[in-house]
Amino acid sequence: MPKYIVVKDFTDLEDGNYVYAEGDKFPRKGKCKKARIEELASTANKRGEILIKEIEEGD
């Protein structure tokens, strides 16, 4: 399963308004729907900014 890291601080409206800070792992617990990951990893979200990116296992 790919791993993701936050590249810009944001409040996750689908996770009880949890605040993610740059450098945090995403998601913080459990699994996240593929559609949500695609939304946050692109500009197709409310902020219009890329908020997370996939990281390599060694990072």
Tab-separated table of C-alpha atoms in Angstrom:
chain	number	residue	atom	x	y	z
A	1	MET	CA	0.000	0.000	0.000
A	2	PRO	CA	1.417	3.424	-0.939
A	3	LYS	CA	2.326	5.850	1.815
A	4	TYR	CA	1.665	9.573	1.782
A	5	ILE	CA	3.070	12.662	3.454
A	6	VAL	CA	1.485	16.075	3.925
A	7	VAL	CA	3.129	18.813	1.843
A	8	LYS	CA	0.908	21.717	3.008
A	9	ASP	CA	-0.930	22.163	6.305
A	10	PHE	CA	-4.662	21.485	6.047
A	11	THR	CA	-7.728	20.644	8.101
A	12	ASP	CA	-9.291	17.366	7.005
A	13	LEU	CA	-13.026	17.960	6.898
A	14	GLU	CA	-13.611	14.209	6.484
A	15	ASP	CA	-11.593	13.312	9.603
A	16	GLY	CA	-13.363	15.310	12.312
A	17	ASN	CA	-11.546	18.546	11.343
A	18	TYR	CA	-8.191	16.990	12.235
A	19	VAL	CA	-5.340	19.396	11.466
A	20	TYR	CA	-2.501	17.879	9.448
A	21	ALA	CA	0.830	19.707	9.463
A	22	GLU	CA	3.459	19.622	6.750
A	23	GLY	CA	5.531	16.458	7.191
A	24	ASP	CA	2.772	14.420	8.869
A	25	LYS	CA	1.932	10.969	7.514
A	26	PHE	CA	-1.454	10.618	5.833
A	27	PRO	CA	-3.808	9.154	6.877
A	28	ARG	CA	-3.055	9.339	10.579
A	29	LYS	CA	-4.882	6.093	11.304
A	30	GLY	CA	-6.493	3.258	9.411
A	31	LYS	CA	-7.227	3.348	5.731
A	32	CYS	CA	-8.464	6.114	3.506
A	33	LYS	CA	-10.630	5.830	0.413
A	34	LYS	CA	-8.754	5.994	-2.873
A	35	ALA	CA	-10.984	8.839	-4.074
A	36	ARG	CA	-10.049	10.939	-1.021
A	37	ILE	CA	-6.331	10.338	-1.567
A	38	GLU	CA	-6.662	11.293	-5.239
A	39	GLU	CA	-8.533	14.453	-4.224
A	40	LEU	CA	-5.869	15.550	-1.733
A	41	ALA	CA	-2.975	14.598	-4.035
A	42	SER	CA	-4.344	16.847	-6.794
A	43	THR	CA	-5.829	20.318	-7.135
A	44	ALA	CA	-9.368	18.843	-7.199
A	45	ASN	CA	-10.110	19.795	-3.581
A	46	LYS	CA	-11.618	22.841	-1.843
A	47	ARG	CA	-8.212	24.520	-1.493
A	48	GLY	CA	-7.247	23.895	-5.108
A	49	GLU	CA	-3.749	22.858	-3.972
A	50	ILE	CA	-1.818	19.602	-3.753
A	51	LEU	CA	-1.878	18.734	-0.043
A	52	ILE	CA	-0.296	15.251	0.075
A	53	LYS	CA	2.166	13.281	-2.029
A	54	GLU	CA	3.155	9.651	-2.280
A	55	ILE	CA	6.497	8.760	-0.747
A	56	GLU	CA	8.894	5.933	-1.450
A	57	GLU	CA	9.289	3.219	1.178
A	58	GLY	CA	12.836	4.404	2.009
A	59	ASP	CA	11.807	8.046	2.651
